[in-house]
Each structure stands twice: as structure tokens, then as C-alpha cells.
mmCIF file of C-alpha atoms in Angstrom:
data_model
loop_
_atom_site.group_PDB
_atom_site.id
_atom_site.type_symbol
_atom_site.label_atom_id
_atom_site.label_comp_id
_atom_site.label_asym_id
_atom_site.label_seq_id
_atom_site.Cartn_x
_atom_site.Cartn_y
_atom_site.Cartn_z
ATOM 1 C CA UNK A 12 143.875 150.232 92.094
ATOM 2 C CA UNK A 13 144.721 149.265 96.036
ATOM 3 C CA UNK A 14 142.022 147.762 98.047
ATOM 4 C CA UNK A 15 142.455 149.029 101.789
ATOM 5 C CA UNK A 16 140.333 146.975 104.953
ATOM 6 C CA UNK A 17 140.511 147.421 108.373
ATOM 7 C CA UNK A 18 140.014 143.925 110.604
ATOM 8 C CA UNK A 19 137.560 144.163 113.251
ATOM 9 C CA UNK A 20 134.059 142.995 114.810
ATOM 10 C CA UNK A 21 130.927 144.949 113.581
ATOM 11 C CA UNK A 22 128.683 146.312 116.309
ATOM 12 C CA UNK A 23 128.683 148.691 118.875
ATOM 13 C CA UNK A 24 129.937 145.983 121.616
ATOM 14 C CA UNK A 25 132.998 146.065 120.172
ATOM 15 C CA UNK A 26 133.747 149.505 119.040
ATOM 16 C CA UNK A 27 136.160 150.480 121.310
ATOM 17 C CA UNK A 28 137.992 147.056 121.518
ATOM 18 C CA UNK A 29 142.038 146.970 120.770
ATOM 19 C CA UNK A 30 141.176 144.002 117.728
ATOM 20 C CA UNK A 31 138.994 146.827 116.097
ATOM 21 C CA UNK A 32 142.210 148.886 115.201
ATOM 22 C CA UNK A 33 141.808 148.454 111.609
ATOM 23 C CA UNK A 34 137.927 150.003 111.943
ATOM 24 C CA UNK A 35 139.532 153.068 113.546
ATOM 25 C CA UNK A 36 141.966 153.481 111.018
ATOM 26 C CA UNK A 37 139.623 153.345 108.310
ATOM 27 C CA UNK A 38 137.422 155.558 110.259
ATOM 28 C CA UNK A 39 139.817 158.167 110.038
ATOM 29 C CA UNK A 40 141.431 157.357 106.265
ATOM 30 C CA UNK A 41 137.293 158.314 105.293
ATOM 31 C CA UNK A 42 136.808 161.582 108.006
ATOM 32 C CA UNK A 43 140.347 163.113 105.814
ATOM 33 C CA UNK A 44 138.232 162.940 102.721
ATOM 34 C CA UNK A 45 134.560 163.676 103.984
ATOM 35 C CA UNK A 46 133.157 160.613 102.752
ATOM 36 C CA UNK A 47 131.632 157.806 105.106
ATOM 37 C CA UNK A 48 131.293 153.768 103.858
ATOM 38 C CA UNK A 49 127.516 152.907 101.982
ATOM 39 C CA UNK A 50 126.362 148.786 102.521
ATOM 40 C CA UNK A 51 127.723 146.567 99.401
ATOM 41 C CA UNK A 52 125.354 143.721 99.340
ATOM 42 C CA UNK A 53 127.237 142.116 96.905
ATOM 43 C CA UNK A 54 130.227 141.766 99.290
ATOM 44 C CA UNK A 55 128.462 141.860 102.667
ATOM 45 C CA UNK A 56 130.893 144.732 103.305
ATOM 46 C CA UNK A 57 130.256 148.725 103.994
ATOM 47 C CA UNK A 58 132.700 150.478 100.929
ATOM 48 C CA UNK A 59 133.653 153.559 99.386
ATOM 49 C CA UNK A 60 136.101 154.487 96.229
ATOM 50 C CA UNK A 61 137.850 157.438 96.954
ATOM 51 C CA UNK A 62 141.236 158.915 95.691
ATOM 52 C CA UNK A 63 143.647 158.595 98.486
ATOM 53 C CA UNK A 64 146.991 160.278 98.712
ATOM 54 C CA UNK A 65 146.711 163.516 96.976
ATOM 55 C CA UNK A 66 149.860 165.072 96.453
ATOM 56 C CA UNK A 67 149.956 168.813 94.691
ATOM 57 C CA UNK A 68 149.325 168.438 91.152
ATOM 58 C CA UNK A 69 148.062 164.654 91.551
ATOM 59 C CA UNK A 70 144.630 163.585 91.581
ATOM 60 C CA UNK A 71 145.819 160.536 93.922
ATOM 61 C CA UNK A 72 145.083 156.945 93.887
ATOM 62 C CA UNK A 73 141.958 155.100 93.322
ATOM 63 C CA UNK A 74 141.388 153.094 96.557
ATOM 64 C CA UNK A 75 138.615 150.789 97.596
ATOM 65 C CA UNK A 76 138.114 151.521 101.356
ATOM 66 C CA UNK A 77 136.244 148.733 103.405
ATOM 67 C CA UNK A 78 135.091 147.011 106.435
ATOM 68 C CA UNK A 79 133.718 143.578 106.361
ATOM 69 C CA UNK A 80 130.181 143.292 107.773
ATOM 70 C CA UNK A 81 130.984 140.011 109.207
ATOM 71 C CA UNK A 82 133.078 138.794 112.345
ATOM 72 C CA UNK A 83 136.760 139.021 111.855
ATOM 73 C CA UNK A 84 137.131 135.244 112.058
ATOM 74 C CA UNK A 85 134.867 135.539 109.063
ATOM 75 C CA UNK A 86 136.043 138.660 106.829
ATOM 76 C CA UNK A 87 137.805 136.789 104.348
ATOM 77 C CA UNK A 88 135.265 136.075 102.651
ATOM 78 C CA UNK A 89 133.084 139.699 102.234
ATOM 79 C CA UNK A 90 136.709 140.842 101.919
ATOM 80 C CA UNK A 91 137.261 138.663 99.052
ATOM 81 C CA UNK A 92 134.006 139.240 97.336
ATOM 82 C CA UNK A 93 134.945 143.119 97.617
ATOM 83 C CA UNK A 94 137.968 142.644 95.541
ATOM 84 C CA UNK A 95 136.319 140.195 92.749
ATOM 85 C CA UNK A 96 133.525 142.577 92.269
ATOM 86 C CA UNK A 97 136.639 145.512 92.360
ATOM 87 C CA UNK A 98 138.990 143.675 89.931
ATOM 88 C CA UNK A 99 141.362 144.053 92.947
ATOM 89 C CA UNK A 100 144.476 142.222 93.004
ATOM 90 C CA UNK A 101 145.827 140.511 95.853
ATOM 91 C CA UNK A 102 149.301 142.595 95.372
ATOM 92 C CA UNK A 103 147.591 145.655 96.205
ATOM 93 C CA UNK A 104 145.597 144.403 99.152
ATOM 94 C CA UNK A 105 146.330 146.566 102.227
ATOM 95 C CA UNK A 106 144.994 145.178 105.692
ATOM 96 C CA UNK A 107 145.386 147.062 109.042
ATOM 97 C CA UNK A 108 144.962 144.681 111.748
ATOM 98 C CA UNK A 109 145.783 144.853 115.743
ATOM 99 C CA UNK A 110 148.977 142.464 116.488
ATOM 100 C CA UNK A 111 149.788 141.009 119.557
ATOM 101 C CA UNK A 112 154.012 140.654 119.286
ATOM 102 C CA UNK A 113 154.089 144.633 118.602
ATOM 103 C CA UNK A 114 154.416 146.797 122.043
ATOM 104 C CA UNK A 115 151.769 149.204 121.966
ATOM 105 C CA UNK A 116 151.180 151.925 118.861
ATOM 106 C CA UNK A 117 154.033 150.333 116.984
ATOM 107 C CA UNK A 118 153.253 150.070 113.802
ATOM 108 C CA UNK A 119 154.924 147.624 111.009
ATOM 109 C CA UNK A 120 154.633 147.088 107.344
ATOM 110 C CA UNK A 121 155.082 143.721 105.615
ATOM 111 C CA UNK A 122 154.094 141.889 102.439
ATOM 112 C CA UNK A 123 153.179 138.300 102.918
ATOM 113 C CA UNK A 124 154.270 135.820 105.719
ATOM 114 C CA UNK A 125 152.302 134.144 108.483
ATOM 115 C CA UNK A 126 149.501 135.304 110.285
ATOM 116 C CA UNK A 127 150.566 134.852 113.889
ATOM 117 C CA UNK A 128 147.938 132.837 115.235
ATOM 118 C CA UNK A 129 145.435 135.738 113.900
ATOM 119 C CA UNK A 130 141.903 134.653 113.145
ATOM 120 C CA UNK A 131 141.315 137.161 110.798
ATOM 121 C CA UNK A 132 144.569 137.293 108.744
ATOM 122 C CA UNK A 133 143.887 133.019 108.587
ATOM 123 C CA UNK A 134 140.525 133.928 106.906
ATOM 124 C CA UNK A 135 141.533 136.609 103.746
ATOM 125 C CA UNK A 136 144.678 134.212 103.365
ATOM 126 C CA UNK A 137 142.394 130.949 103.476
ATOM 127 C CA UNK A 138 139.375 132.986 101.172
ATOM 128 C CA UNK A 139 141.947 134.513 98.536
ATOM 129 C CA UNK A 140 144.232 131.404 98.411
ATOM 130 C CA UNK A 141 147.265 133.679 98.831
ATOM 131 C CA UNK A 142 149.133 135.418 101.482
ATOM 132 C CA UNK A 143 151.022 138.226 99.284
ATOM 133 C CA UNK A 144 149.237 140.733 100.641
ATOM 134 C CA UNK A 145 150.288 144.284 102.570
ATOM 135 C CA UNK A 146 149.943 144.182 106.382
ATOM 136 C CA UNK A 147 150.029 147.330 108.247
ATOM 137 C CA UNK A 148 150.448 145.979 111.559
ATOM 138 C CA UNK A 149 149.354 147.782 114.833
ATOM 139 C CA UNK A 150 150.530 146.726 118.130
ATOM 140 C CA UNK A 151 148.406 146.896 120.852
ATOM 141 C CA UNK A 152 151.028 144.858 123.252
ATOM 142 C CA UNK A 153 150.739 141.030 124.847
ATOM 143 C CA UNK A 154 147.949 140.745 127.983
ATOM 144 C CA UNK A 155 149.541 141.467 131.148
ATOM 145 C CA UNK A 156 149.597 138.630 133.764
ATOM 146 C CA UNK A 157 148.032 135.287 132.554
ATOM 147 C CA UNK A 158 144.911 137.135 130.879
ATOM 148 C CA UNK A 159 143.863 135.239 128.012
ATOM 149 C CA UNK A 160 144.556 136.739 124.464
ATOM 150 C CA UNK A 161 141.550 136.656 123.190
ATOM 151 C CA UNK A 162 140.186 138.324 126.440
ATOM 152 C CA UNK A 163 142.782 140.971 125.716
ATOM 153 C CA UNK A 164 142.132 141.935 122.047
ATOM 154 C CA UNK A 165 138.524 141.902 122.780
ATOM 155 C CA UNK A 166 138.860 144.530 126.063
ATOM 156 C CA UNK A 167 138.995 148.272 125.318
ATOM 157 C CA UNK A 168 142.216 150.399 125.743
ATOM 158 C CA UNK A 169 143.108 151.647 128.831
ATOM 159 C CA UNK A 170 142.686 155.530 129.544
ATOM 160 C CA UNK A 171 146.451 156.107 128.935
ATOM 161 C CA UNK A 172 146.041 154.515 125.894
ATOM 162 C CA UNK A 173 142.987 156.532 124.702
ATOM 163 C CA UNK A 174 144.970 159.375 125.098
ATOM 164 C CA UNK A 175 147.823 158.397 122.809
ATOM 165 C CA UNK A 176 145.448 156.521 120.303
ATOM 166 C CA UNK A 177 144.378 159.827 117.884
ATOM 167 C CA UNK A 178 148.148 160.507 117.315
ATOM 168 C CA UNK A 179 148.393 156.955 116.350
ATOM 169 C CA UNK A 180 145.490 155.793 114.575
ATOM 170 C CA UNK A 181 146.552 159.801 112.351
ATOM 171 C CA UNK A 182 150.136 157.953 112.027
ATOM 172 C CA UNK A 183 148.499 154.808 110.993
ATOM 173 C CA UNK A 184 146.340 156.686 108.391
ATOM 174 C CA UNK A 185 149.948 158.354 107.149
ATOM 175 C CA UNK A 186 151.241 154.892 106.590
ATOM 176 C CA UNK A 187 148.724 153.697 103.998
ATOM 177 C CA UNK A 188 148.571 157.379 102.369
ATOM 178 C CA UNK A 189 152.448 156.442 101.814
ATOM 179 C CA UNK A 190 151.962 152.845 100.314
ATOM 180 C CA UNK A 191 149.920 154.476 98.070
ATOM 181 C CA UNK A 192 151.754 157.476 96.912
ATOM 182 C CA UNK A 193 155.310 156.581 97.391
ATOM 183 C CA UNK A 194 155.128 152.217 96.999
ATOM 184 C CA UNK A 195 155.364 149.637 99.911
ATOM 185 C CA UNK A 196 159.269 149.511 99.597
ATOM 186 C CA UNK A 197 159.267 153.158 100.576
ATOM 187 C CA UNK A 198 156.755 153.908 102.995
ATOM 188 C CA UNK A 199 158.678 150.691 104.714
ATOM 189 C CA UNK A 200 161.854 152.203 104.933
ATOM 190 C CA UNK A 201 160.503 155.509 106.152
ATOM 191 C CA UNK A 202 157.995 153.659 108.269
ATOM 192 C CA UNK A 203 160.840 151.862 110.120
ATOM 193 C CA UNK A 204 163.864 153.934 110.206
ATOM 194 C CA UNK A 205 161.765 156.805 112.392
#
């Protein structure tokens, strides 16, 4: 069973921000199966389980969808809780997150590594005590000038970027459907030979 979070802020001040990427993902992984995420007290996330990646003839894979109820800085934790209440395993943690070092709408799968300087990737590899888990990472580009990165990944997207952002965030969606169905070694490949 995968366990698939999107990294953001909760609240309506921040719904529109570029480091709530992952929330918009996961908003649209739920609207492909008409289902929407119910309050887990025992995590302090919002959760569904859903089958994910139906392919003819398959009934698809059992996924734990979620979004942590706290500030990213502080998601490892629900996000951790999640998975122990789950019996999810770190290996089949998926995480979309905004990044930083990716030009805009580029999106990038990984397993492991560091987390770049991001808050919330530092907290789920501090809470589970590992960092083998899958990243899909989506850029949203460096701040232009001398803006302050912080400032930057807590702004909202410009208007050319709103425009382009439903093609991406349904590409995004795509990705994790093909972790799930085809394995991270594959979706990889086809992920970054387009």
C-alpha cells in the first residue's frame, strides 16, 4: 500500500501560494476519483483510501491520500502518525512538494537524498528517521531579483503561471498514477526522457 501527501500550509491564506503545490496536486489526484479528504484525529491529518491507478481489468492500488493539518515546517509528524496508524512503509511514501532549483512546472522524481534546505522535507525525514522516501518534485523556479525565498514560496503564482498550472498540476497527478501502476524506476524514466 503507497501513502501519497502533498506539502503545504493549511488555511485559506495560503491556498494559492507556489509552497502549496503538493495541496493542489492532491486536490486533483481526489476530484479524478470523486472523493474529497475526511479529518483523522488520530494523525492530525485530512485522509482518504482510495484505489489509484486503474488500468482496464485492474482494480488499482490501495493508496492513502493526505494532507497534514499542521504547518509544513511541522508535517512530519501528522504525516508520520498517518503512516503508523496505515502500516505504511517508508519505501512507499510519495511526497509532492514545490522545489526551488527546478525552473517552473518541471517536475522530477527521486528516491531519497537531501532535502535542499526544505523545511518540510527536514521534518518527515527528521519524524520517520529515514530519508528513502519518493519525491515528486515541482519546480516553481528561484525568486527573481534579491526577493527572499521564503517570501517567494509563500507569494501566489503569477497570472501566466495560473494559466499553465491545470496542465501541470493534471501532469503532476499522471506522475504518481505511474509510480503506482508501473513502479518508481519506470514512471522515472518516462517522467524524464519526455
Amino acid at each position: 500500500m503507497f501513502t501519497v501527501v502533498g506539502l503545504g500550509n493549511p488555511g485559506t491564506k495560503y491556498e494559492t501560494t507556489r509552497h502549496n503545490i503538493g495541496y493542489l496536486v492532491v486536490d486533483e489526484i481526489l476530484a479524478r476519483v470523486g472523493t474529497t479528504l475526511s479529518q483523522h484525529k488520530q494523525s492530525n491529518t485530512r485522509a482518504a483510501s482510495l484505489r489509484l491507478g486503474v488500468a482496464p481489468g485492474m482494480p488499482g492500488s490501495q493508496v492513502i491520500v493526505g494532507l497534514s493539518n499542521s504547518y509544513m515546517n511541522e508535517s512530519g509528524g501528522p504525516i508520520k502518525a498517518l503512516m503508523s496508524y496505515f502500516h505504511g512503509e517508508v519505501e512507499n511514501l510519495i511526497v509532492i512538494h514545490d522545489e526551488l532549483d527546478l525552473p517552473f512546472g518541471t517536475l522530477k522524481l527521486k528516491r531519497g537524498g537531501g532535502e535542499g534546505g526544505h523545511n518540510g522535507l527536514k521534518s518527515i525525514s527528521r519524524s520517520l528517521g529515514d530519508k528513502n522516501y519518493i519525491r515528486l518534485r515541482f519546480g516553481v523556479g528561484r525568486p527573481p531579483g534579491r526577493q527572499d525565498p521564503a517570501d517567494f514560496v509563500l507569494s501566489s503564482f503569477s497570472n501566466a503561471e495560473w494559466k499553465e498550472l491545470p496542465f501541470l498540476i493534471s501532469q503532476a497527478a499522471d506522475v504518481v498514477e505511474d509510480v503506482l501502476v508501473n513502479g518508481l524506476e519506470t514512471a522515472t524514466m518516462r517522467l524524464h526522457t519526455k
